[in-house]
CSV table of C-alpha atoms in Angstrom, one decimal:
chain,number,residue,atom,x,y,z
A,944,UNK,CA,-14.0,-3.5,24.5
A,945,UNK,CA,-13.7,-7.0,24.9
A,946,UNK,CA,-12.9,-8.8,28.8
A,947,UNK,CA,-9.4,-9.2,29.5
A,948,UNK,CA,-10.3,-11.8,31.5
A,949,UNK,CA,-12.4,-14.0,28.9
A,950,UNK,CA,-8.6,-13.5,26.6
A,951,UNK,CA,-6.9,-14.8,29.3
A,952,UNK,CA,-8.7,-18.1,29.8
A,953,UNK,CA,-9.7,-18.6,25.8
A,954,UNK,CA,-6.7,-17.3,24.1
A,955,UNK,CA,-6.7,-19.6,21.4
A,956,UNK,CA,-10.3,-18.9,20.9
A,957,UNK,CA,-9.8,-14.9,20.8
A,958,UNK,CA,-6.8,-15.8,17.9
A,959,UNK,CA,-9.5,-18.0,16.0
A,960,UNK,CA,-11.9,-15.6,15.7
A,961,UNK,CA,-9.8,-12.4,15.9
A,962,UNK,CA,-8.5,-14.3,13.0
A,963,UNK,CA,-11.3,-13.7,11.0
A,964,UNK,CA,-11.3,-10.0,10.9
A,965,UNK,CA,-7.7,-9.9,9.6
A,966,UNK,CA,-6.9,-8.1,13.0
A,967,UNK,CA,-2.9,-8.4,13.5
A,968,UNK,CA,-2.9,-8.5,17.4
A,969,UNK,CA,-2.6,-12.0,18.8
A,970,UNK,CA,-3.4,-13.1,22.3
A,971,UNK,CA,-0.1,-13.1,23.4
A,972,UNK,CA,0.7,-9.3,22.7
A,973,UNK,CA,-2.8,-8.5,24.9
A,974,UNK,CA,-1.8,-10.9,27.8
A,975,UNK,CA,2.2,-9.8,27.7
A,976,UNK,CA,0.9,-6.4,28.2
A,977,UNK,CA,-1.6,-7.4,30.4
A,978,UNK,CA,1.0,-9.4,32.6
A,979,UNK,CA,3.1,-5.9,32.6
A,980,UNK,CA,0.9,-4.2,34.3
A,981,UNK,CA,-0.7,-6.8,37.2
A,982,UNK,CA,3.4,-7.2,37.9
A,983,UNK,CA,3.4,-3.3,38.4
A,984,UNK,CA,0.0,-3.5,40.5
A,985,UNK,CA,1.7,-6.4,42.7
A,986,UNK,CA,4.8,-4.6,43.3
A,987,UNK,CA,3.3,-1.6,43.8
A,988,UNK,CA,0.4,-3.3,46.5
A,989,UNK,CA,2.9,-5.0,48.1
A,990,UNK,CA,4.8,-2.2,48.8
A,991,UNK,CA,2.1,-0.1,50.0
A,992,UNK,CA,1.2,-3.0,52.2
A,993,UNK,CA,5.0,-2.6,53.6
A,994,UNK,CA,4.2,1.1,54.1
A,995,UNK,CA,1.1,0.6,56.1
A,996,UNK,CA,3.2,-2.2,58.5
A,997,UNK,CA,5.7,0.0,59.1
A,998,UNK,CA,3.4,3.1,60.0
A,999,UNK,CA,1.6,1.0,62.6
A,1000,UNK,CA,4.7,0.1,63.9
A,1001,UNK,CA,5.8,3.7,64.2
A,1002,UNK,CA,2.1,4.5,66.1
A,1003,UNK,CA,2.7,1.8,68.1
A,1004,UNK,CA,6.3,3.0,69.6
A,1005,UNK,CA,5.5,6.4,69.7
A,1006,UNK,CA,2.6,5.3,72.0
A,1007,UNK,CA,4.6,3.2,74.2
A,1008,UNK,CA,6.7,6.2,74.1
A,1009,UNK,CA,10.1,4.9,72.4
A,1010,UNK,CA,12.1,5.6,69.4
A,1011,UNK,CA,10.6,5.2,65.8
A,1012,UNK,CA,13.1,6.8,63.9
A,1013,UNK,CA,14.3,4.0,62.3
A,1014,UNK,CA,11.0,2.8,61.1
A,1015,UNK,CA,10.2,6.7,59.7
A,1016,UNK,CA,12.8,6.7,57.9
A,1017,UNK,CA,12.1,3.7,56.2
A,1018,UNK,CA,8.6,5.0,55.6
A,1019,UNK,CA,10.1,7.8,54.1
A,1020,UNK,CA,12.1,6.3,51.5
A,1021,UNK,CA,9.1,4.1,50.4
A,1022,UNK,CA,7.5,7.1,49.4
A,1023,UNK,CA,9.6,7.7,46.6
A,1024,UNK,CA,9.4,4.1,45.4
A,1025,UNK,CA,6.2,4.2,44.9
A,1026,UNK,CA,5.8,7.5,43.6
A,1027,UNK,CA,8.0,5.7,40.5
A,1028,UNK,CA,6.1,2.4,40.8
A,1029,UNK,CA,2.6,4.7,39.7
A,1030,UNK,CA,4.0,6.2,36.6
A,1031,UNK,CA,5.1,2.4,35.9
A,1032,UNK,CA,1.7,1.6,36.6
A,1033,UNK,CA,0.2,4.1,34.4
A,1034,UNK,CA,2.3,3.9,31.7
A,1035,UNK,CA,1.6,0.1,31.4
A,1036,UNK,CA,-2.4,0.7,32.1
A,1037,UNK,CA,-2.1,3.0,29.2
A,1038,UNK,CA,0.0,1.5,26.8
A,1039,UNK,CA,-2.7,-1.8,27.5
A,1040,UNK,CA,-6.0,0.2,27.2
A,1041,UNK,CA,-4.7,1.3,23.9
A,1042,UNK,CA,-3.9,-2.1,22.5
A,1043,UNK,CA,-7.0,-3.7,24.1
A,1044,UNK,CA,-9.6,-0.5,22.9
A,1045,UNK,CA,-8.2,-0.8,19.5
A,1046,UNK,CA,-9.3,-4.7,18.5
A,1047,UNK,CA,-12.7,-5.0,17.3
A,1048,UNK,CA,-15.4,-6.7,18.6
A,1049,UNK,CA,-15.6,-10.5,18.1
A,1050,UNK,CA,-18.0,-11.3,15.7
A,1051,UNK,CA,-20.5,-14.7,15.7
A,1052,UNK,CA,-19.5,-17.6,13.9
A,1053,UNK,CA,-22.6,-17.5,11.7
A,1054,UNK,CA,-21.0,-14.5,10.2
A,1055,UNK,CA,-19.5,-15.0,6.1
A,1056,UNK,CA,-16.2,-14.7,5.9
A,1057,UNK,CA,-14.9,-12.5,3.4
A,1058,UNK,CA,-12.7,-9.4,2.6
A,1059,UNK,CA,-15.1,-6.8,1.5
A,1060,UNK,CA,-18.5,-6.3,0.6
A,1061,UNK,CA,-18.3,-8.8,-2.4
A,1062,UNK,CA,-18.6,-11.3,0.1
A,1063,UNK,CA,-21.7,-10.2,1.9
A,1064,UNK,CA,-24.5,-12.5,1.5
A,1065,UNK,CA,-28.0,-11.7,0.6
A,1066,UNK,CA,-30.6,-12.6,3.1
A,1067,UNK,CA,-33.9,-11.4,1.6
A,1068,UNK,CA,-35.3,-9.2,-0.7
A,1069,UNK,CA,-38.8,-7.3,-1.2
A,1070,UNK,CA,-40.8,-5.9,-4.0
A,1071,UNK,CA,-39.7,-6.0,-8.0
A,1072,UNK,CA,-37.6,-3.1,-9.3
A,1073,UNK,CA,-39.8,-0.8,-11.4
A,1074,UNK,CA,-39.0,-1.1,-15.2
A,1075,UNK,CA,-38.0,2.0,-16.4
A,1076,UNK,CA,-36.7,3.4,-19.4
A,1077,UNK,CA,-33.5,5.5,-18.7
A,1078,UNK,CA,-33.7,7.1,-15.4
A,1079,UNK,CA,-32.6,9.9,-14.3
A,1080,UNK,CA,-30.1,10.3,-11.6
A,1081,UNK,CA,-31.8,12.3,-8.5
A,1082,UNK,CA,-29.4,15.0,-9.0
A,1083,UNK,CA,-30.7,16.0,-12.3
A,1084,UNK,CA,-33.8,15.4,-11.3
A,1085,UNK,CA,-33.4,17.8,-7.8
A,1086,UNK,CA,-31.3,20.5,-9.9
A,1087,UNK,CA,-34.7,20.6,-13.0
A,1088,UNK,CA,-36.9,21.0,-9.9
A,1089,UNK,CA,-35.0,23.7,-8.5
A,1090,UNK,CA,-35.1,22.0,-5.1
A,1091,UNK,CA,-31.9,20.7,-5.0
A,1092,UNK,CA,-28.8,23.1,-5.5
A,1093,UNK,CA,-25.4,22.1,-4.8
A,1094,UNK,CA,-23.8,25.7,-6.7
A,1095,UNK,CA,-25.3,27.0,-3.5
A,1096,UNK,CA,-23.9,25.1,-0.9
A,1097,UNK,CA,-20.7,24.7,-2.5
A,1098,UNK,CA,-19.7,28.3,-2.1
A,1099,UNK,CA,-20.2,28.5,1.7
A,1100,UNK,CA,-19.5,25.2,2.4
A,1101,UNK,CA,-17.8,23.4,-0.4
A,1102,UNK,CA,-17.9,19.8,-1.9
A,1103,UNK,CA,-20.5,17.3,0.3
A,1104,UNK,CA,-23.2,19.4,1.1
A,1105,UNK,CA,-26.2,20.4,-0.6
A,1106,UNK,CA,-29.0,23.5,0.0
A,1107,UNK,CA,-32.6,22.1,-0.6
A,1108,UNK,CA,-35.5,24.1,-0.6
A,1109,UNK,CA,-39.2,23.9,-1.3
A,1110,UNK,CA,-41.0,21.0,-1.8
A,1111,UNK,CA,-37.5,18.5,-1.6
A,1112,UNK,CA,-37.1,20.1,1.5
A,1113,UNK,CA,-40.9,19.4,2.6
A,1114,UNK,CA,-40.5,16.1,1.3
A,1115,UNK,CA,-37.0,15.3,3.3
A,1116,UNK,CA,-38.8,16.8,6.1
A,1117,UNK,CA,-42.2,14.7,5.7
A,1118,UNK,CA,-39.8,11.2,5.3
A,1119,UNK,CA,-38.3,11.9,9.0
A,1120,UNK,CA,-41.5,12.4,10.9
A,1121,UNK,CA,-43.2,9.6,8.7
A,1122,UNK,CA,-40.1,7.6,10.5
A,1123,UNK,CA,-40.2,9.0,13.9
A,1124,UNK,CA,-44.4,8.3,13.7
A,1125,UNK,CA,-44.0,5.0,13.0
A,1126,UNK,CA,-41.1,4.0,15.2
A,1127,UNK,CA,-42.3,5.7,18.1
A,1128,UNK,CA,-46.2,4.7,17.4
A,1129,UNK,CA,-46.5,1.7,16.4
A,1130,UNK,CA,-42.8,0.0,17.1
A,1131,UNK,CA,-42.7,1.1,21.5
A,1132,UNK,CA,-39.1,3.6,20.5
A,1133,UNK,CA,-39.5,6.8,22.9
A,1134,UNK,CA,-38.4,9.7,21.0
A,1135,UNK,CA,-35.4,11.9,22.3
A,1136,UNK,CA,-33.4,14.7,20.9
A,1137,UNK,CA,-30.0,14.5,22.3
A,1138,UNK,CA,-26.7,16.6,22.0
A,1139,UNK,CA,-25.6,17.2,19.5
A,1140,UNK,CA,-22.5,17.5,20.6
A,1141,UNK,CA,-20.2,15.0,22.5
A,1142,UNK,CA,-17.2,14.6,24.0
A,1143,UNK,CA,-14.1,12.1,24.2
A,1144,UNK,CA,-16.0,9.5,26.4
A,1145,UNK,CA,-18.8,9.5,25.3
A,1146,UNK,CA,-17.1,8.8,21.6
A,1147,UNK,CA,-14.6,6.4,22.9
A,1148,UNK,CA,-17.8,4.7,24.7
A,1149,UNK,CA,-19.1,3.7,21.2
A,1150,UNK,CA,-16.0,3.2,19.3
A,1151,UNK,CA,-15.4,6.1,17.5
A,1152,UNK,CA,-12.0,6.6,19.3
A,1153,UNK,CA,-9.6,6.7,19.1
A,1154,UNK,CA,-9.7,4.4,15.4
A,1155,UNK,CA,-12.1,6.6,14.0
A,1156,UNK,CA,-11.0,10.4,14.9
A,1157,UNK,CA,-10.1,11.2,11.5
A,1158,UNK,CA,-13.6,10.7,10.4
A,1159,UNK,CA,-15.0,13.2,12.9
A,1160,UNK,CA,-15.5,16.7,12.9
A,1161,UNK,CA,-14.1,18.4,16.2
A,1162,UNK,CA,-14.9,21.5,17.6
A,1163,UNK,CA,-12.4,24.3,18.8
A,1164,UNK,CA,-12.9,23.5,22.4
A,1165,UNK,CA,-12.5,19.3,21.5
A,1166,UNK,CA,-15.9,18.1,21.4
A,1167,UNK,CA,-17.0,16.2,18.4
A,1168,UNK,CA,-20.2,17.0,16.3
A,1169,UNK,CA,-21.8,13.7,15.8
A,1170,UNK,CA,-21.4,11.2,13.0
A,1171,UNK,CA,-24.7,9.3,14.2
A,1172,UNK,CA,-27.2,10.0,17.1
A,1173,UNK,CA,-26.0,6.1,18.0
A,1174,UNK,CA,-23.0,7.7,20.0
A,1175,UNK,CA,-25.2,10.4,22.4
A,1176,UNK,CA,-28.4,8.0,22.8
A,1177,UNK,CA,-26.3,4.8,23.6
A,1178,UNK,CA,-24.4,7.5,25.8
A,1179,UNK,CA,-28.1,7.1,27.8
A,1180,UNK,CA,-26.5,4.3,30.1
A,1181,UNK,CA,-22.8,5.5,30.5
A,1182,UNK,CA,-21.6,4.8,34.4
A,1183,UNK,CA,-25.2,3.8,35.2
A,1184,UNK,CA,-26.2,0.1,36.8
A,1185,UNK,CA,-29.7,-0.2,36.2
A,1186,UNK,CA,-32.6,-2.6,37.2
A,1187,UNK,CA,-33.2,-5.8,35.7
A,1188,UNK,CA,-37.2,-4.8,35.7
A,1189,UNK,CA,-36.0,-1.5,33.8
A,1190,UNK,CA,-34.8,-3.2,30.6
A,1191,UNK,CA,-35.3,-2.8,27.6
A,1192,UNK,CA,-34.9,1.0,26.6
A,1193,UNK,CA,-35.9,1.6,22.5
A,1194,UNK,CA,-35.0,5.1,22.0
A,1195,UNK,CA,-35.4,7.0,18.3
A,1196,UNK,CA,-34.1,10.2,17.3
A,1197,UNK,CA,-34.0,12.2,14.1
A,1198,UNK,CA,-31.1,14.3,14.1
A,1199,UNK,CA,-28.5,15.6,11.4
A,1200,UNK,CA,-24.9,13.8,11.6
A,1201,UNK,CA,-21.6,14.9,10.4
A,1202,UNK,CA,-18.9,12.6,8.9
A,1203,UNK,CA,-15.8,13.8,7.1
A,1204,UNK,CA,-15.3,10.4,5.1
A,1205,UNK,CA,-12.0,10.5,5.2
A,1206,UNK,CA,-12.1,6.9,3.8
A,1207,UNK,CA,-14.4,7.0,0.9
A,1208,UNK,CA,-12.3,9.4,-1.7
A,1209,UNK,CA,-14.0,9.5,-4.7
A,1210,UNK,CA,-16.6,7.7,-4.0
A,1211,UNK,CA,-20.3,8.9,-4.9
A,1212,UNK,CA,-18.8,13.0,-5.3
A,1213,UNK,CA,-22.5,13.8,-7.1
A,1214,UNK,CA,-25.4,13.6,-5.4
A,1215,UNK,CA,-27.2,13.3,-2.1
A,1216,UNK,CA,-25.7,10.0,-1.1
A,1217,UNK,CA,-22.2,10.9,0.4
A,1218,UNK,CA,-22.4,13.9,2.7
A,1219,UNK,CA,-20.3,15.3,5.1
A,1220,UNK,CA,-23.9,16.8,6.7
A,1221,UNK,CA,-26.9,14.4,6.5
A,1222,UNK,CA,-30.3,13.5,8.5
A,1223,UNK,CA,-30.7,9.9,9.7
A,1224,UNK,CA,-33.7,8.6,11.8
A,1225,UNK,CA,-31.3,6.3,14.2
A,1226,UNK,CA,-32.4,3.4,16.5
A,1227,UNK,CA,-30.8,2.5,20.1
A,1228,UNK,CA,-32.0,-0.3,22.1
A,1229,UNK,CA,-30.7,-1.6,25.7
A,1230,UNK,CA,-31.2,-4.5,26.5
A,1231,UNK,CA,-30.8,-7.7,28.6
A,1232,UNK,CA,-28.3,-9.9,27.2
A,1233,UNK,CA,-30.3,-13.2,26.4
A,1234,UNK,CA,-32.8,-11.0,24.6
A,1235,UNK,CA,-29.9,-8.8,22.2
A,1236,UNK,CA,-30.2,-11.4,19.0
A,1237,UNK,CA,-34.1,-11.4,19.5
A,1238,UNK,CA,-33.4,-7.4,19.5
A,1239,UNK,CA,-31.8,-7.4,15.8
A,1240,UNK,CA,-33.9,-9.3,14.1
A,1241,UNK,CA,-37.0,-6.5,15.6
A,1242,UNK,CA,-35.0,-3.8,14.9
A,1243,UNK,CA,-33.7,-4.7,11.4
A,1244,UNK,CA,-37.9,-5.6,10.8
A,1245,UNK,CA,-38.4,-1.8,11.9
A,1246,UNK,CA,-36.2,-0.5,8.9
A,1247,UNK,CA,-37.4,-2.7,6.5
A,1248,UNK,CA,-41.0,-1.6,7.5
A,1249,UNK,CA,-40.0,1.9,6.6
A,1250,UNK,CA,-39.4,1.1,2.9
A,1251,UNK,CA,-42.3,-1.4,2.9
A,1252,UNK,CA,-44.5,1.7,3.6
A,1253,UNK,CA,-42.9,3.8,1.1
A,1254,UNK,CA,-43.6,0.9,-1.5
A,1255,UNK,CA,-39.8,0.6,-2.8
A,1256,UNK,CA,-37.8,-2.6,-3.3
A,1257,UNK,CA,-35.0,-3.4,-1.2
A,1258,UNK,CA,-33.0,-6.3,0.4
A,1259,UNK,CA,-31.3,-7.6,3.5
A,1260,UNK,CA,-27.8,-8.5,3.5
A,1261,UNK,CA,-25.4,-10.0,6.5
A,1262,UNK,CA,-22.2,-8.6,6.3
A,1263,UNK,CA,-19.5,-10.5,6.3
A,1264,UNK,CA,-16.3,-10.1,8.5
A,1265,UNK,CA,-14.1,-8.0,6.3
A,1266,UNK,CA,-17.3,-5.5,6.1
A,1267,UNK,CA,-18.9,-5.9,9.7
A,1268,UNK,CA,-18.5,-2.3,11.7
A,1269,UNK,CA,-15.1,-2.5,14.3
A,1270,UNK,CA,-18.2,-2.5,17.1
A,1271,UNK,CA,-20.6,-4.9,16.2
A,1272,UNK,CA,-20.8,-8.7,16.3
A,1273,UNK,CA,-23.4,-9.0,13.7
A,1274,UNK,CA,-24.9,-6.3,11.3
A,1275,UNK,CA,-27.7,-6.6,8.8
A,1276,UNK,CA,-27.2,-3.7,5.9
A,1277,UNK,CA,-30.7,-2.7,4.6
A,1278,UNK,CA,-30.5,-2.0,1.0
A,1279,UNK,CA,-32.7,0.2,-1.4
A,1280,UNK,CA,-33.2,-0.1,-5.1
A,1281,UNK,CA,-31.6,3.1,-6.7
A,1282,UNK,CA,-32.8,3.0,-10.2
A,1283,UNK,CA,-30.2,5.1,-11.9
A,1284,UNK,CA,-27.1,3.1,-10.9
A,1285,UNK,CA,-29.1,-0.3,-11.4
A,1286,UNK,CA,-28.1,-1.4,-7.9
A,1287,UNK,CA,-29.3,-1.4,-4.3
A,1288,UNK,CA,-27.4,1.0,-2.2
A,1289,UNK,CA,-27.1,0.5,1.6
A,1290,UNK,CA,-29.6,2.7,3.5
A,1291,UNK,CA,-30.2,1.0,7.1
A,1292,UNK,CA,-27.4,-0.7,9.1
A,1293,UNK,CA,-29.1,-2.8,12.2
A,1294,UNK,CA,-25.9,-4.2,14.4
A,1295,UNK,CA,-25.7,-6.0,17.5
A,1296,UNK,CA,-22.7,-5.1,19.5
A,1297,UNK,CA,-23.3,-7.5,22.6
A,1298,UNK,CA,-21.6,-5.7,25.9
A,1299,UNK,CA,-18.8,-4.3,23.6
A,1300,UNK,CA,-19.8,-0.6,23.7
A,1301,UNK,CA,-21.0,-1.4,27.5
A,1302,UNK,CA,-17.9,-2.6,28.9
A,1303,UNK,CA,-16.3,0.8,27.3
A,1304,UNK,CA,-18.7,3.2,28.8
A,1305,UNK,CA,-19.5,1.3,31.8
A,1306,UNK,CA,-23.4,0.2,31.1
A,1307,UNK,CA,-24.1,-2.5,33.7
A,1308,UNK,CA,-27.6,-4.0,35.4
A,1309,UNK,CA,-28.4,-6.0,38.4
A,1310,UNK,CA,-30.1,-9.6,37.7
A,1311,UNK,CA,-32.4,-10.8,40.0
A,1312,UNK,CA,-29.9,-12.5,41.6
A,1313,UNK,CA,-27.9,-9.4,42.9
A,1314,UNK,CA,-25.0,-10.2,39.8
A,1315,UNK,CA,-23.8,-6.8,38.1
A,1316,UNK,CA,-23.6,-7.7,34.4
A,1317,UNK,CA,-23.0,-5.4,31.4
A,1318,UNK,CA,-26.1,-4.7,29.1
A,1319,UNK,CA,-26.2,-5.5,25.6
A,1320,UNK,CA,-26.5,-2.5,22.5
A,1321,UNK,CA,-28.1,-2.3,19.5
A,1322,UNK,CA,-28.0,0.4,17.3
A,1323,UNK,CA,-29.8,0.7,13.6
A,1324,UNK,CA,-30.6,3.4,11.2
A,1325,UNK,CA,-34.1,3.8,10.7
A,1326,UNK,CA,-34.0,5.2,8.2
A,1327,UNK,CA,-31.2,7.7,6.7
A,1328,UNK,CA,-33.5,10.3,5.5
A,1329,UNK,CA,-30.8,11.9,2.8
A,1330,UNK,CA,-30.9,8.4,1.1
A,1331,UNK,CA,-34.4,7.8,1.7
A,1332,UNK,CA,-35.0,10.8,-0.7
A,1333,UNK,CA,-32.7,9.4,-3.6
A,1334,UNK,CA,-34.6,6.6,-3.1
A,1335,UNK,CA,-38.0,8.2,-3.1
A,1336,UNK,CA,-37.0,10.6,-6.4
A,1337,UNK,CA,-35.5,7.6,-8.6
A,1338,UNK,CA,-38.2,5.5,-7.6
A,1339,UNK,CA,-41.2,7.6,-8.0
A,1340,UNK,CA,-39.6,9.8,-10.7
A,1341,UNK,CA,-42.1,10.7,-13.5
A,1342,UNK,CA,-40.7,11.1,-17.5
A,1343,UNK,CA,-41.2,14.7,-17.2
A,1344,UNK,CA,-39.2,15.2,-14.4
A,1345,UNK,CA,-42.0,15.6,-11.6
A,1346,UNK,CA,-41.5,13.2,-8.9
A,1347,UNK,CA,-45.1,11.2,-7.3
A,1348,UNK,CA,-45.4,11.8,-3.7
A,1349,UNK,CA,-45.7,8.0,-1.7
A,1350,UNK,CA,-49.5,7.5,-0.3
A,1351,UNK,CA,-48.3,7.2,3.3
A,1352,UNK,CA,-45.9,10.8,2.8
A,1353,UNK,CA,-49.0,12.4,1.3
A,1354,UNK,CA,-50.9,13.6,4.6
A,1355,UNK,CA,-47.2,14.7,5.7
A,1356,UNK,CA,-46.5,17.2,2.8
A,1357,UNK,CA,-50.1,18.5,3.6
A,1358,UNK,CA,-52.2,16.5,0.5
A,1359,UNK,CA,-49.5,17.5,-2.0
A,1360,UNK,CA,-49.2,14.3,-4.6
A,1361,UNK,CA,-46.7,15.3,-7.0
A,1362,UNK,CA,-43.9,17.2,-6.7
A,1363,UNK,CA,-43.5,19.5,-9.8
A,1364,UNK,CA,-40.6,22.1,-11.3
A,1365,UNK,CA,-41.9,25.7,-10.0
């Protein structure tokens, strides 16, 4: 959530670069709102400050041992006043919260403009594609190993979820402590397993509500099943005020999410790339705010590392502002060769959301000069390890079918090198 008081004394600024997102609310909708309710909290104050006057008044006849009806009745009346005056004052807190909570966060003006992901622009890339000659989809490549069976999941379940078993299983398996190894061991990220399970302000802390309720799974009793272990571990500093000493936390978890995508109809129906259930190794760090771009460029290094390992091309692109997530300020999308659709498909998403997310939950420090100030968050897959195995199976796909096993997944799948029909 952005500072109202930041809008108030740059609102030309906010419309500039609100601008660029396409968002319709202009500064002057925020600040009339805003102006509703800070009249409402003046009237309101001012009458409690009347209330207060006149009770003192009251103790100070009845001491002196003379009539105070007058004033008591006055007191009384108030009462009612101001009992309207809060329903004023929470109908106008409200009816600004939900205008404020719903514009995205302001992104940096090294950011591409542009309306979708045609206008992203490439970064970097790493490693040459592998020549082959017609590749196989990793669908038909799972189904002919008998690892990968969607007829199963598909009757319990339905459309979006997939049963693995065997060796694509041990190999999915193998990818996400490979990840959690190398993040945790060599990168500083302390592992954590968190809920998996949250609740509404824990999601609205990170954004997910109220915009993004339809693309969440909620349970009978209203908490929602996590769409990415960012919302939980970010969740870490909710209505805390830590040390300046204490920064920076770099937490990893490996954890299975759950998205409905409820905005991608049609889109990628085959296959182990669009699930409503899928693994993802997930990055969080907290940090100080001069030290959040710094942050970015280590954590998007981290996800690239992953696929450096694993020996399969990729490249880095900066989104641009009609793509950039509604939380982040500046996101770099990792993207991995997929040989069967001639194209790199996004498999890492490394954001910086500046105090955004901490202004929502409530994530503050104390500088060494005794100033509260709100943390910056950073949030990055690491990798997703449903993709990771598309990748993995194109990639490393033999023409029989058989898939090679990576050299740094080998001592994970216990020696195994090739993965084989059985």
């Amino acid at each position: 959530m952005l500072d109202i008081r930041w809008i108030r004394e740059n609102p030309e600024e906010f419309d500039r670069v609100n601008g660029r997102r396409g968002h319709d609310v202009s500064s002057s909708d925020i600040l009339a709102l805003d102006g509703k309710r800070r009249d409402v909290m003046t009237e309101l104050q001012a009458l409690q400050s009347t209330r207060n006057d006149l009770s003192k008044q009251v103790g100070m006849l009845k001491s002196k041992g003379e009539d105070a009806a007058e004033l008591m009745a006055q007191v009384q009346e108030i009462g009612p006043q101001m009992k309207v005056l809060e329903e004023k004052e929470r109908e106008a807190e409200q009816a600004f919260l939900a205008v404020l909570s719903a514009v995205p966060n302001l992104v940096e003006d090294s950011i591409p403009d542009g309306e979708d992901e045609e206008h992203n622009v490439e970064v970097r890339k790493w490693g040459e594609p592998k020549t082959m000659a017609n590749p196989q989809h990793h669908y038909d490549l799972g189904e002919a190993l008998g690892g990968m069976r969607f007829d199963i999941s598909a009757k319990m379940s339905g459309s979006r979820f997939a049963w693995m078993q065997g060796d694509l299983a041990r190999l999915e398996r193998a990818l996400g402590n490979f990840m959690l190894d190398l993040h945790t061991r060599e990168f500083g990220f302390t592992e954590v397993m968190p809920p998996m399970l949250v609740n509404d302000e824990a999601a609205f802390g990170t954004g997910q509500l109220p915009k993004f309720s339809d693309d969440l799974f909620q349970t009978t009793d209203g908490r929602w099943l996590l769409p990415t272990a960012e919302v939980p571990v970010t969740n870490f500093a909710s209505n805390t005020i830590f040390k300046e000493e204490e920064l920076p936390f770099k937490f990893a978890a490996w954890t299975q999410c759950f998205r409905r995508e409820a905005g991608s109809a049609g889109r990628d129906t085959r296959g182990y790339i669009r699930m409503h259930q899928f693994g993802k190794v997930e990055m969080v760090q907290l940090v100080h705010p001069e030290k959040s771009d710094e942050a970015l460029e280590f954590m998007t290094s981290c996800a690239e590392e992953v696929l450096k390992r694993l020996e399969i091309p990729f490249r880095v692109i900066t989104l641009c502002t009609g793509d950039i997530g509604f939380g982040a300020r500046k996101t770099y999308d990792v993207e991995v060769w997929v040989p069967a659709q001639d194209t790199y498909r996004e498999i890492s998403s490394c954001s910086n959301c500046g105090d955004f997310q901490a202004r929502r939950m409530k994530a503050r420090f104390k500088d060494v000069d005794g100033q509260t100030r709100f943390i910056h968050t950073l949030n990055g897959s690491g990798i997703a390890t449903g993709r990771a195995m598309v990748a993995v199976m194109e990639n490393y796909q033999q023409q029989d079918g058989s898939i090679i096993v990576p050299d740094v997944l080998i001592p994970y799948m216990g020696g195994q090198t090739v993965i084989e029909a059985k």
